[in-house]
Amino acid sequence: MSVHQLSTLPRAVHGAFLSAYGGAAPRLFFAPGRVNLIGAHLDYNGGDVLPLAVDRGLYVAARLRHDGRVRLRSLDQAQAVELDTATLSARADRALGWANYPLGVWSQFALMTGQRAGVDLLFGSDLPMASGLSSSAAIEVATATALDALHGTALDRLTLAMLAHRAETDYVGVKCGIMDQFASALGRAGHALLLHCHARTHELVPLDPDGFELLVMDTRKPRTLATSGFNQRVRECAEAHAALRAAGIDRACLAAYSPADVARVPPLPGVLAKRARHVVTEMGRVAVAVRALRAGDFATFGRCLDESHASTAHDLEVSCAELDVITDAARSCDDVFGARLVGAGFGGCAIALIRPGSAAAVEALVAARYRAAFDVAPRFEVLHAGPGPRELT
Ligand code: GLA
Protein backbone atom coordinates (compact mmCIF):
# COMPACT_ATOMS: atom_id res chain seq x y z
CA MET A 1 0.00 0.00 0.00
CA SER A 2 1.38 3.43 -0.88
CA VAL A 3 2.02 6.21 1.62
CA HIS A 4 -0.88 8.05 0.03
CA GLN A 5 -3.28 5.18 0.75
CA LEU A 6 -1.90 4.76 4.26
CA SER A 7 -2.62 8.32 5.19
CA THR A 8 -6.09 8.14 3.67
CA LEU A 9 -7.17 5.14 5.75
CA PRO A 10 -7.42 7.00 9.08
CA ARG A 11 -9.31 9.73 7.26
CA ALA A 12 -11.68 7.14 5.77
CA VAL A 13 -12.26 5.64 9.23
CA HIS A 14 -13.03 9.08 10.63
CA GLY A 15 -15.39 9.90 7.74
CA ALA A 16 -17.17 6.54 7.93
CA PHE A 17 -17.67 7.03 11.67
CA LEU A 18 -19.40 10.36 11.10
CA SER A 19 -21.61 9.04 8.32
CA ALA A 20 -22.58 5.94 10.32
CA TYR A 21 -23.14 7.54 13.72
CA GLY A 22 -23.34 11.34 13.15
CA GLY A 23 -22.78 13.72 16.07
CA ALA A 24 -19.51 15.04 17.49
CA ALA A 25 -16.12 14.16 16.01
CA PRO A 26 -14.56 10.94 17.36
CA ARG A 27 -10.98 10.49 18.53
CA LEU A 28 -8.75 8.29 16.41
CA PHE A 29 -6.35 5.54 17.58
CA PHE A 30 -3.99 3.03 16.00
CA ALA A 31 -2.50 -0.28 17.14
CA PRO A 32 -0.04 -2.31 15.04
CA GLY A 33 -0.13 -5.92 13.90
CA ARG A 34 2.93 -8.07 14.50
CA VAL A 35 5.30 -10.44 12.81
CA ASN A 36 7.12 -13.03 14.89
CA LEU A 37 10.66 -13.43 13.57
CA ILE A 38 11.25 -16.68 15.46
CA GLY A 39 9.91 -18.64 18.42
CA ALA A 40 7.00 -20.48 16.83
CA HIS A 41 4.26 -21.59 19.25
CA LEU A 42 6.52 -20.90 22.22
CA ASP A 43 4.50 -18.17 23.92
CA TYR A 44 1.84 -20.51 25.35
CA ASN A 45 4.64 -22.86 26.39
CA GLY A 46 6.33 -20.16 28.47
CA GLY A 47 9.21 -19.79 26.02
CA ASP A 48 11.07 -16.94 24.31
CA VAL A 49 9.70 -15.29 21.17
CA LEU A 50 11.05 -12.49 18.97
CA PRO A 51 8.16 -10.51 17.47
CA LEU A 52 8.11 -6.97 16.15
CA ALA A 53 5.21 -4.55 15.77
CA VAL A 54 4.80 -3.78 12.08
CA ASP A 55 4.06 -0.43 10.46
CA ARG A 56 0.53 -1.65 9.61
CA GLY A 57 -2.42 -2.28 11.80
CA LEU A 58 -5.80 -1.23 12.94
CA TYR A 59 -7.33 2.24 13.15
CA VAL A 60 -10.33 2.92 15.33
CA ALA A 61 -12.50 6.02 15.62
CA ALA A 62 -14.09 6.12 19.07
CA ARG A 63 -16.52 8.18 21.14
CA LEU A 64 -18.13 7.45 24.49
CA ARG A 65 -21.89 7.41 24.88
CA HIS A 66 -23.88 7.54 28.07
CA ASP A 67 -26.92 5.38 27.39
CA GLY A 68 -25.24 2.02 28.04
CA ARG A 69 -25.13 1.04 24.38
CA VAL A 70 -22.18 -0.16 22.30
CA ARG A 71 -22.14 0.21 18.52
CA LEU A 72 -19.46 -1.49 16.43
CA ARG A 73 -18.71 -1.22 12.74
CA SER A 74 -15.74 -1.97 10.52
CA LEU A 75 -14.80 -0.93 7.00
CA ASP A 76 -13.66 -4.52 6.49
CA GLN A 77 -16.68 -6.40 7.85
CA ALA A 78 -20.26 -6.43 6.59
CA GLN A 79 -21.66 -7.16 10.04
CA ALA A 80 -22.50 -4.15 12.23
CA VAL A 81 -23.34 -4.77 15.89
CA GLU A 82 -25.35 -2.73 18.35
CA LEU A 83 -26.23 -3.88 21.83
CA ASP A 84 -26.99 -2.85 25.35
CA THR A 85 -24.02 -3.43 27.66
CA ALA A 86 -26.41 -4.71 30.34
CA THR A 87 -27.13 -7.70 28.08
CA LEU A 88 -23.48 -8.49 27.41
CA SER A 89 -22.63 -12.03 28.47
CA ALA A 90 -19.38 -13.00 30.17
CA ARG A 91 -18.28 -14.96 27.11
CA ALA A 92 -18.24 -14.40 23.36
CA ASP A 93 -21.45 -14.88 21.45
CA ARG A 94 -20.51 -16.62 18.17
CA ALA A 95 -23.33 -14.80 16.35
CA LEU A 96 -21.52 -11.50 16.94
CA GLY A 97 -18.51 -12.63 14.86
CA TRP A 98 -15.58 -10.18 14.69
CA ALA A 99 -17.28 -7.84 17.21
CA ASN A 100 -16.41 -10.29 20.01
CA TYR A 101 -12.84 -8.95 20.05
CA PRO A 102 -13.71 -5.32 20.91
CA LEU A 103 -16.59 -6.52 23.11
CA GLY A 104 -14.14 -8.72 25.04
CA VAL A 105 -11.93 -5.69 25.61
CA TRP A 106 -14.92 -3.57 26.66
CA SER A 107 -15.89 -6.15 29.28
CA GLN A 108 -12.33 -6.70 30.54
CA PHE A 109 -11.85 -2.93 30.75
CA ALA A 110 -15.10 -2.62 32.74
CA LEU A 111 -13.95 -5.40 35.10
CA MET A 112 -10.58 -3.77 35.67
CA THR A 113 -11.60 -0.11 35.97
CA GLY A 114 -15.30 -0.17 36.84
CA GLN A 115 -15.93 2.11 33.81
CA ARG A 116 -19.04 0.86 32.03
CA ALA A 117 -20.03 3.72 29.70
CA GLY A 118 -21.16 2.73 26.23
CA VAL A 119 -19.08 3.53 23.18
CA ASP A 120 -19.30 3.96 19.41
CA LEU A 121 -16.41 2.36 17.55
CA LEU A 122 -15.56 2.14 13.87
CA PHE A 123 -12.51 0.17 12.70
CA GLY A 124 -10.43 0.08 9.54
CA SER A 125 -7.39 -2.10 8.90
CA ASP A 126 -4.48 -2.10 6.51
CA LEU A 127 -3.48 -5.59 7.69
CA PRO A 128 -4.73 -8.56 5.70
CA MET A 129 -7.41 -10.05 8.00
CA ALA A 130 -6.75 -13.42 9.63
CA SER A 131 -3.52 -13.96 7.72
CA GLY A 132 -1.04 -14.45 10.56
CA LEU A 133 -0.16 -10.80 11.31
CA SER A 134 -2.48 -10.76 14.27
CA SER A 135 -5.32 -8.51 13.27
CA SER A 136 -7.19 -9.78 16.33
CA ALA A 137 -4.51 -8.54 18.75
CA ALA A 138 -4.38 -5.20 16.90
CA ILE A 139 -8.16 -4.78 17.23
CA GLU A 140 -7.93 -5.63 20.94
CA VAL A 141 -5.01 -3.31 21.68
CA ALA A 142 -6.58 -0.50 19.62
CA THR A 143 -9.84 -0.86 21.56
CA ALA A 144 -8.03 -0.96 24.91
CA THR A 145 -5.98 2.12 23.95
CA ALA A 146 -9.14 3.97 22.90
CA LEU A 147 -11.11 3.11 26.06
CA ASP A 148 -8.14 4.04 28.25
CA ALA A 149 -7.78 7.44 26.56
CA LEU A 150 -11.53 8.19 26.46
CA HIS A 151 -11.88 7.41 30.18
CA GLY A 152 -8.55 9.02 31.13
CA THR A 153 -7.53 5.92 33.09
CA ALA A 154 -3.83 6.24 32.07
CA LEU A 155 -3.11 2.50 32.12
CA ASP A 156 0.45 1.62 31.14
CA ARG A 157 1.18 -0.41 28.04
CA LEU A 158 1.90 -3.61 29.92
CA THR A 159 -1.51 -3.38 31.60
CA LEU A 160 -3.16 -2.70 28.23
CA ALA A 161 -1.38 -5.75 26.80
CA MET A 162 -2.59 -7.99 29.62
CA LEU A 163 -6.13 -6.64 29.37
CA ALA A 164 -6.16 -7.28 25.60
CA HIS A 165 -4.78 -10.78 26.19
CA ARG A 166 -7.52 -11.61 28.69
CA ALA A 167 -10.12 -10.43 26.17
CA GLU A 168 -8.83 -13.09 23.79
CA THR A 169 -8.39 -15.95 26.27
CA ASP A 170 -11.23 -15.36 28.76
CA TYR A 171 -13.82 -13.77 26.49
CA VAL A 172 -13.21 -14.90 22.90
CA GLY A 173 -11.94 -18.28 24.14
CA VAL A 174 -8.76 -18.69 22.05
CA LYS A 175 -6.11 -20.16 24.32
CA CYS A 176 -3.30 -18.09 22.82
CA GLY A 177 -0.12 -17.05 24.58
CA ILE A 178 0.77 -13.45 25.32
CA MET A 179 2.90 -12.71 22.25
CA ASP A 180 0.45 -10.96 19.92
CA GLN A 181 -1.04 -8.50 22.39
CA PHE A 182 2.37 -7.80 23.97
CA ALA A 183 4.02 -7.20 20.59
CA SER A 184 1.25 -4.83 19.52
CA ALA A 185 1.17 -2.93 22.83
CA LEU A 186 4.94 -2.76 23.48
CA GLY A 187 6.29 -2.42 19.92
CA ARG A 188 9.06 0.06 19.23
CA ALA A 189 10.07 1.42 15.79
CA GLY A 190 13.29 -0.16 14.52
CA HIS A 191 13.27 -2.90 17.17
CA ALA A 192 12.17 -6.45 17.75
CA LEU A 193 11.02 -7.55 21.20
CA LEU A 194 12.64 -10.53 22.87
CA LEU A 195 9.74 -11.59 25.02
CA HIS A 196 10.29 -14.06 27.87
CA CYS A 197 6.75 -15.34 28.06
CA HIS A 198 6.92 -17.21 31.36
CA ALA A 199 8.35 -14.21 33.25
CA ARG A 200 6.36 -11.74 31.10
CA THR A 201 9.44 -9.55 30.71
CA HIS A 202 11.00 -8.27 27.51
CA GLU A 203 14.17 -6.80 26.01
CA LEU A 204 14.37 -4.58 22.94
CA VAL A 205 16.60 -5.91 20.17
CA PRO A 206 17.63 -3.26 17.61
CA LEU A 207 17.19 -4.20 13.94
CA ASP A 208 19.86 -3.02 11.52
CA PRO A 209 17.95 -1.42 8.60
CA ASP A 210 20.95 -2.05 6.32
CA GLY A 211 21.15 -5.70 7.34
CA PHE A 212 17.94 -7.22 6.00
CA GLU A 213 14.41 -6.43 4.97
CA LEU A 214 11.33 -8.30 6.07
CA LEU A 215 9.23 -9.57 3.19
CA VAL A 216 5.77 -10.83 4.13
CA MET A 217 4.37 -13.36 1.67
CA ASP A 218 0.64 -13.96 1.81
CA THR A 219 -0.28 -17.41 0.46
CA ARG A 220 -3.92 -16.26 0.27
CA LYS A 221 -4.89 -19.58 1.78
CA PRO A 222 -7.39 -18.48 4.42
CA ARG A 223 -7.34 -19.70 7.99
CA THR A 224 -9.31 -18.80 11.02
CA LEU A 225 -7.36 -18.96 14.23
CA ALA A 226 -10.29 -19.92 16.43
CA THR A 227 -11.37 -22.82 14.23
CA SER A 228 -7.90 -24.03 13.28
CA GLY A 229 -5.94 -26.70 15.08
CA PHE A 230 -4.43 -24.01 17.31
CA ASN A 231 -6.27 -24.93 20.51
CA GLN A 232 -5.45 -28.58 19.81
CA ARG A 233 -1.71 -27.76 19.73
CA VAL A 234 -2.09 -25.88 23.00
CA ARG A 235 -3.72 -28.97 24.53
CA GLU A 236 -1.09 -31.34 23.16
CA CYS A 237 1.76 -29.21 24.50
CA ALA A 238 0.07 -29.13 27.91
CA GLU A 239 -0.23 -32.92 27.78
CA ALA A 240 3.45 -33.23 26.85
CA HIS A 241 4.34 -31.05 29.84
CA ALA A 242 2.16 -33.16 32.14
CA ALA A 243 3.76 -36.36 30.79
CA LEU A 244 7.27 -35.03 31.44
CA ARG A 245 6.32 -34.10 34.99
CA ALA A 246 4.77 -37.51 35.51
CA ALA A 247 8.05 -39.03 34.28
CA GLY A 248 9.83 -37.26 37.12
CA ILE A 249 11.20 -34.00 35.70
CA ASP A 250 9.24 -31.07 37.06
CA ARG A 251 9.75 -27.73 35.33
CA ALA A 252 7.52 -24.63 35.25
CA CYS A 253 6.61 -24.84 31.57
CA LEU A 254 7.33 -27.01 28.53
CA ALA A 255 9.84 -24.49 27.14
CA ALA A 256 11.91 -24.81 30.32
CA TYR A 257 12.89 -28.41 29.46
CA SER A 258 16.14 -29.07 27.61
CA PRO A 259 16.56 -31.61 24.81
CA ALA A 260 18.62 -33.63 27.34
CA ASP A 261 15.65 -33.69 29.78
CA VAL A 262 13.40 -35.05 27.07
CA ALA A 263 15.97 -37.69 26.11
CA ARG A 264 16.20 -38.88 29.76
CA VAL A 265 12.57 -39.97 30.10
CA PRO A 266 10.80 -42.83 28.28
CA PRO A 267 9.46 -41.71 24.88
CA LEU A 268 6.28 -39.62 25.20
CA PRO A 269 3.19 -41.24 23.66
CA GLY A 270 1.87 -40.49 20.17
CA VAL A 271 2.30 -36.97 18.82
CA LEU A 272 3.43 -35.63 22.21
CA ALA A 273 7.07 -36.57 21.56
CA LYS A 274 7.10 -34.48 18.38
CA ARG A 275 5.33 -31.54 20.00
CA ALA A 276 7.82 -31.51 22.89
CA ARG A 277 10.74 -31.81 20.48
CA HIS A 278 9.55 -28.76 18.55
CA VAL A 279 9.28 -26.67 21.71
CA VAL A 280 12.64 -27.56 23.27
CA THR A 281 14.58 -27.29 20.00
CA GLU A 282 12.85 -24.02 19.04
CA MET A 283 14.06 -22.51 22.33
CA GLY A 284 17.62 -23.31 21.22
CA ARG A 285 17.01 -21.74 17.81
CA VAL A 286 15.68 -18.53 19.36
CA ALA A 287 18.83 -18.21 21.48
CA VAL A 288 21.12 -18.75 18.48
CA ALA A 289 19.04 -16.39 16.32
CA VAL A 290 19.08 -13.54 18.86
CA ARG A 291 22.86 -13.85 19.28
CA ALA A 292 23.28 -13.83 15.49
CA LEU A 293 20.98 -10.83 15.08
CA ARG A 294 22.89 -8.85 17.71
CA ALA A 295 26.16 -9.77 15.97
CA GLY A 296 24.87 -8.80 12.51
CA ASP A 297 25.24 -12.41 11.31
CA PHE A 298 22.16 -12.58 9.09
CA ALA A 299 23.17 -15.84 7.42
CA THR A 300 22.97 -17.67 10.76
CA PHE A 301 19.83 -15.78 11.68
CA GLY A 302 18.21 -16.86 8.40
CA ARG A 303 19.27 -20.47 8.88
CA CYS A 304 17.49 -20.48 12.26
CA LEU A 305 14.31 -19.37 10.47
CA ASP A 306 14.62 -22.20 7.94
CA GLU A 307 15.09 -24.73 10.74
CA SER A 308 12.18 -23.25 12.65
CA HIS A 309 9.95 -23.73 9.61
CA ALA A 310 11.05 -27.35 9.22
CA SER A 311 10.29 -28.02 12.88
CA THR A 312 6.83 -26.39 12.74
CA ALA A 313 6.11 -28.45 9.61
CA HIS A 314 7.37 -31.86 10.80
CA ASP A 315 7.12 -31.84 14.58
CA LEU A 316 4.34 -29.36 15.29
CA GLU A 317 2.49 -30.09 12.04
CA VAL A 318 0.99 -26.62 11.57
CA SER A 319 2.28 -25.96 8.05
CA CYS A 320 0.51 -26.77 4.79
CA ALA A 321 1.49 -27.26 1.15
CA GLU A 322 1.06 -23.55 0.39
CA LEU A 323 3.35 -22.42 3.23
CA ASP A 324 5.94 -25.09 2.38
CA VAL A 325 6.03 -24.14 -1.30
CA ILE A 326 6.20 -20.40 -0.71
CA THR A 327 9.03 -20.67 1.85
CA ASP A 328 10.91 -23.20 -0.33
CA ALA A 329 10.62 -20.88 -3.31
CA ALA A 330 11.98 -17.99 -1.21
CA ARG A 331 14.92 -20.10 -0.01
CA SER A 332 15.87 -20.84 -3.61
CA CYS A 333 16.67 -17.12 -4.13
CA ASP A 334 20.26 -15.98 -3.52
CA ASP A 335 19.12 -12.84 -1.75
CA VAL A 336 17.08 -14.67 0.89
CA PHE A 337 18.66 -15.40 4.30
CA GLY A 338 15.81 -17.59 5.48
CA ALA A 339 12.04 -18.08 5.48
CA ARG A 340 9.32 -19.52 7.68
CA LEU A 341 5.59 -19.46 8.32
CA VAL A 342 4.30 -16.88 10.81
CA GLY A 343 1.44 -16.84 13.27
CA ALA A 344 -0.43 -20.01 14.10
CA GLY A 345 0.20 -21.54 10.66
CA PHE A 346 -2.40 -23.61 8.75
CA GLY A 347 -2.35 -21.00 5.94
CA GLY A 348 -1.99 -17.23 5.89
CA CYS A 349 1.42 -15.59 5.69
CA ALA A 350 5.08 -16.55 5.71
CA ILE A 351 8.10 -14.29 6.00
CA ALA A 352 11.42 -14.15 4.19
CA LEU A 353 14.44 -12.20 5.39
CA ILE A 354 15.95 -10.68 2.28
CA ARG A 355 18.91 -8.53 1.32
CA PRO A 356 17.87 -4.86 1.27
CA GLY A 357 16.69 -3.82 -2.19
CA SER A 358 16.07 -7.36 -3.47
CA ALA A 359 12.28 -7.49 -2.92
CA ALA A 360 11.23 -7.13 -6.57
CA ALA A 361 13.50 -9.95 -7.74
CA VAL A 362 12.53 -12.28 -4.89
CA GLU A 363 8.83 -11.57 -5.39
CA ALA A 364 8.99 -12.33 -9.11
CA LEU A 365 10.68 -15.68 -8.56
CA VAL A 366 8.48 -16.74 -5.64
CA ALA A 367 5.29 -15.66 -7.43
CA ALA A 368 6.19 -17.72 -10.52
CA ARG A 369 6.89 -20.87 -8.47
CA TYR A 370 3.82 -20.43 -6.30
CA ARG A 371 1.52 -19.74 -9.23
CA ALA A 372 2.82 -22.81 -11.03
CA ALA A 373 1.93 -24.96 -8.00
CA PHE A 374 -1.45 -23.50 -6.98
CA ASP A 375 -2.62 -21.21 -9.79
CA VAL A 376 -2.94 -18.41 -7.24
CA ALA A 377 -0.98 -15.15 -7.19
CA PRO A 378 0.52 -14.61 -3.73
CA ARG A 379 0.70 -11.11 -2.27
CA PHE A 380 3.86 -9.48 -0.97
CA GLU A 381 4.70 -6.61 1.28
CA VAL A 382 7.95 -5.32 2.75
CA LEU A 383 7.11 -4.37 6.33
CA HIS A 384 9.14 -2.49 8.93
CA ALA A 385 9.26 -2.48 12.71
CA GLY A 386 6.94 0.36 13.70
CA PRO A 387 5.83 1.94 16.97
CA GLY A 388 3.18 0.62 19.36
CA PRO A 389 -0.33 2.00 19.88
CA ARG A 390 -1.03 5.72 19.80
CA GLU A 391 -3.64 8.40 19.34
CA LEU A 392 -3.67 10.16 15.96
CA THR A 393 -4.31 13.85 15.92
C1 GLA B 1 -0.97 -17.37 17.13
C2 GLA B 1 -1.24 -17.04 18.58
C3 GLA B 1 0.06 -16.60 19.26
C4 GLA B 1 1.17 -17.61 19.03
C5 GLA B 1 1.29 -17.93 17.55
C6 GLA B 1 2.27 -19.05 17.25
O1 GLA B 1 -0.66 -16.22 16.41
O2 GLA B 1 -2.20 -16.01 18.67
O3 GLA B 1 -0.19 -16.40 20.64
O4 GLA B 1 0.95 -18.76 19.79
O5 GLA B 1 0.05 -18.32 16.99
O6 GLA B 1 3.57 -18.66 17.54
CSV table of N, CA and C in Angstrom, one decimal, residues 163-227:
chain,number,residue,atom,x,y,z
A,163,LEU,N,-4.7,-6.8,29.5
A,163,LEU,CA,-6.1,-6.6,29.4
A,163,LEU,C,-6.6,-7.2,28.0
A,164,ALA,N,-5.8,-6.8,27.0
A,164,ALA,CA,-6.2,-7.3,25.6
A,164,ALA,C,-6.0,-8.8,25.5
A,165,HIS,N,-5.0,-9.3,26.2
A,165,HIS,CA,-4.8,-10.8,26.2
A,165,HIS,C,-5.9,-11.5,26.9
A,166,ARG,N,-6.4,-11.0,28.0
A,166,ARG,CA,-7.5,-11.6,28.7
A,166,ARG,C,-8.8,-11.6,27.9
A,167,ALA,N,-9.0,-10.5,27.1
A,167,ALA,CA,-10.1,-10.4,26.2
A,167,ALA,C,-10.1,-11.6,25.2
A,168,GLU,N,-8.9,-12.0,24.8
A,168,GLU,CA,-8.8,-13.1,23.8
A,168,GLU,C,-9.0,-14.4,24.5
A,169,THR,N,-8.3,-14.6,25.6
A,169,THR,CA,-8.4,-15.9,26.3
A,169,THR,C,-9.7,-16.1,27.0
A,170,ASP,N,-10.1,-15.2,27.9
A,170,ASP,CA,-11.2,-15.4,28.8
A,170,ASP,C,-12.5,-15.1,28.1
A,171,TYR,N,-12.5,-14.2,27.1
A,171,TYR,CA,-13.8,-13.8,26.5
A,171,TYR,C,-14.0,-14.5,25.2
A,172,VAL,N,-13.1,-14.3,24.2
A,172,VAL,CA,-13.2,-14.9,22.9
A,172,VAL,C,-13.0,-16.4,23.0
A,173,GLY,N,-12.1,-16.8,23.9
A,173,GLY,CA,-11.9,-18.3,24.1
A,173,GLY,C,-10.9,-18.9,23.3
A,174,VAL,N,-9.9,-18.1,22.7
A,174,VAL,CA,-8.8,-18.7,22.1
A,174,VAL,C,-7.6,-18.8,23.1
A,175,LYS,N,-7.1,-20.0,23.2
A,175,LYS,CA,-6.1,-20.2,24.3
A,175,LYS,C,-4.7,-19.7,23.9
A,176,CYS,N,-4.6,-18.5,23.4
A,176,CYS,CA,-3.3,-18.1,22.8
A,176,CYS,C,-2.4,-17.6,24.0
A,177,GLY,N,-1.1,-17.6,23.6
A,177,GLY,CA,-0.1,-17.0,24.6
A,177,GLY,C,-0.2,-15.5,24.5
A,178,ILE,N,0.8,-14.9,25.2
A,178,ILE,CA,0.8,-13.4,25.3
A,178,ILE,C,1.4,-12.7,24.1
A,179,MET,N,2.0,-13.4,23.2
A,179,MET,CA,2.9,-12.7,22.2
A,179,MET,C,2.2,-11.6,21.5
A,180,ASP,N,1.0,-11.9,20.9
A,180,ASP,CA,0.5,-11.0,19.9
A,180,ASP,C,0.1,-9.6,20.6
A,181,GLN,N,-0.6,-9.7,21.7
A,181,GLN,CA,-1.0,-8.5,22.4
A,181,GLN,C,0.2,-7.7,22.9
A,182,PHE,N,1.2,-8.5,23.4
A,182,PHE,CA,2.4,-7.8,24.0
A,182,PHE,C,3.1,-7.1,22.9
A,183,ALA,N,3.3,-7.8,21.7
A,183,ALA,CA,4.0,-7.2,20.6
A,183,ALA,C,3.3,-5.9,20.1
A,184,SER,N,2.0,-6.0,20.0
A,184,SER,CA,1.3,-4.8,19.5
A,184,SER,C,1.4,-3.7,20.5
A,185,ALA,N,1.2,-4.0,21.8
A,185,ALA,CA,1.2,-2.9,22.8
A,185,ALA,C,2.6,-2.4,23.2
A,186,LEU,N,3.6,-3.2,23.0
A,186,LEU,CA,4.9,-2.8,23.5
A,186,LEU,C,5.9,-2.5,22.3
A,187,GLY,N,5.4,-2.6,21.1
A,187,GLY,CA,6.3,-2.4,19.9
A,187,GLY,C,7.0,-1.1,19.9
A,188,ARG,N,8.2,-1.1,19.3
A,188,ARG,CA,9.1,0.1,19.2
A,188,ARG,C,9.6,0.1,17.8
A,189,ALA,N,9.6,1.3,17.2
A,189,ALA,CA,10.1,1.4,15.8
A,189,ALA,C,11.5,1.0,15.7
A,190,GLY,N,11.9,0.2,14.7
A,190,GLY,CA,13.3,-0.2,14.5
A,190,GLY,C,13.8,-1.3,15.5
A,191,HIS,N,12.9,-1.9,16.2
A,191,HIS,CA,13.3,-2.9,17.2
A,191,HIS,C,12.4,-4.1,17.1
A,192,ALA,N,13.0,-5.3,17.4
A,192,ALA,CA,12.2,-6.5,17.8
A,192,ALA,C,12.1,-6.5,19.3
A,193,LEU,N,11.2,-7.4,19.8
A,193,LEU,CA,11.0,-7.5,21.2
A,193,LEU,C,11.4,-9.0,21.5
A,194,LEU,N,12.4,-9.2,22.4
A,194,LEU,CA,12.6,-10.5,22.9
A,194,LEU,C,11.8,-10.7,24.1
A,195,LEU,N,10.7,-11.5,24.0
A,195,LEU,CA,9.7,-11.6,25.0
A,195,LEU,C,9.9,-12.9,25.7
A,196,HIS,N,10.2,-12.8,27.1
A,196,HIS,CA,10.3,-14.1,27.9
A,196,HIS,C,8.9,-14.3,28.4
A,197,CYS,N,8.2,-15.3,27.8
A,197,CYS,CA,6.7,-15.3,28.1
A,197,CYS,C,6.4,-15.9,29.4
A,198,HIS,N,7.3,-16.7,30.0
A,198,HIS,CA,6.9,-17.2,31.4
A,198,HIS,C,7.0,-16.1,32.4
A,199,ALA,N,8.1,-15.3,32.3
A,199,ALA,CA,8.4,-14.2,33.2
A,199,ALA,C,7.6,-13.0,32.9
A,200,ARG,N,7.1,-12.9,31.6
A,200,ARG,CA,6.4,-11.7,31.1
A,200,ARG,C,7.3,-10.5,31.1
A,201,THR,N,8.5,-10.7,30.8
A,201,THR,CA,9.4,-9.6,30.7
A,201,THR,C,9.9,-9.5,29.3
A,202,HIS,N,10.5,-8.3,28.9
A,202,HIS,CA,11.0,-8.3,27.5
A,202,HIS,C,12.2,-7.4,27.4
A,203,GLU,N,13.0,-7.6,26.3
A,203,GLU,CA,14.2,-6.8,26.0
A,203,GLU,C,13.9,-6.3,24.6
A,204,LEU,N,14.4,-5.1,24.3
A,204,LEU,CA,14.4,-4.6,22.9
A,204,LEU,C,15.6,-5.0,22.2
A,205,VAL,N,15.4,-5.5,21.0
A,205,VAL,CA,16.6,-5.9,20.2
A,205,VAL,C,16.6,-5.0,18.9
A,206,PRO,N,17.6,-4.2,18.8
A,206,PRO,CA,17.6,-3.3,17.6
A,206,PRO,C,17.8,-4.0,16.3
A,207,LEU,N,17.1,-3.6,15.3
A,207,LEU,CA,17.2,-4.2,13.9
A,207,LEU,C,18.0,-3.3,13.0
A,208,ASP,N,19.0,-3.8,12.4
A,208,ASP,CA,19.9,-3.0,11.5
A,208,ASP,C,19.1,-2.8,10.2
A,209,PRO,N,18.7,-1.6,9.8
A,209,PRO,CA,18.0,-1.4,8.6
A,209,PRO,C,18.8,-1.7,7.4
A,210,ASP,N,20.1,-1.7,7.5
A,210,ASP,CA,20.9,-2.0,6.3
A,210,ASP,C,21.2,-3.5,6.2
A,211,GLY,N,20.8,-4.3,7.3
A,211,GLY,CA,21.1,-5.7,7.3
A,211,GLY,C,20.2,-6.6,6.5
A,212,PHE,N,18.9,-6.4,6.7
A,212,PHE,CA,17.9,-7.2,6.0
A,212,PHE,C,16.6,-6.5,5.9
A,213,GLU,N,15.8,-6.9,5.0
A,213,GLU,CA,14.4,-6.4,5.0
A,213,GLU,C,13.5,-7.6,5.2
A,214,LEU,N,12.3,-7.3,5.7
A,214,LEU,CA,11.3,-8.3,6.1
A,214,LEU,C,10.2,-8.3,5.0
A,215,LEU,N,10.2,-9.4,4.3
A,215,LEU,CA,9.2,-9.6,3.2
A,215,LEU,C,8.1,-10.5,3.7
A,216,VAL,N,6.9,-10.0,3.7
A,216,VAL,CA,5.8,-10.8,4.1
A,216,VAL,C,5.1,-11.4,2.9
A,217,MET,N,4.9,-12.7,2.9
A,217,MET,CA,4.4,-13.4,1.7
A,217,MET,C,3.0,-14.0,2.1
A,218,ASP,N,2.0,-13.5,1.5
A,218,ASP,CA,0.6,-14.0,1.8
A,218,ASP,C,0.2,-15.1,0.8
A,219,THR,N,0.1,-16.3,1.3
A,219,THR,CA,-0.3,-17.4,0.5
A,219,THR,C,-1.7,-17.3,-0.1
A,220,ARG,N,-2.5,-16.4,0.6
A,220,ARG,CA,-3.9,-16.3,0.3
A,220,ARG,C,-4.7,-17.5,0.6
A,221,LYS,N,-4.1,-18.4,1.3
A,221,LYS,CA,-4.9,-19.6,1.8
A,221,LYS,C,-5.5,-19.1,3.1
A,222,PRO,N,-6.8,-19.0,3.2
A,222,PRO,CA,-7.4,-18.5,4.4
A,222,PRO,C,-7.3,-19.4,5.6
A,223,ARG,N,-7.3,-18.9,6.8
A,223,ARG,CA,-7.3,-19.7,8.0
A,223,ARG,C,-8.0,-18.9,9.1
A,224,THR,N,-8.7,-19.5,9.9
A,224,THR,CA,-9.3,-18.8,11.0
A,224,THR,C,-8.7,-19.4,12.3
A,225,LEU,N,-8.1,-18.5,13.0
A,225,LEU,CA,-7.4,-19.0,14.2
A,225,LEU,C,-8.3,-19.8,15.2
A,226,ALA,N,-9.4,-19.3,15.4
A,226,ALA,CA,-10.3,-19.9,16.4
A,226,ALA,C,-10.7,-21.3,16.0
A,227,THR,N,-10.9,-21.5,14.7
A,227,THR,CA,-11.4,-22.8,14.2
A,227,THR,C,-10.2,-23.7,13.7
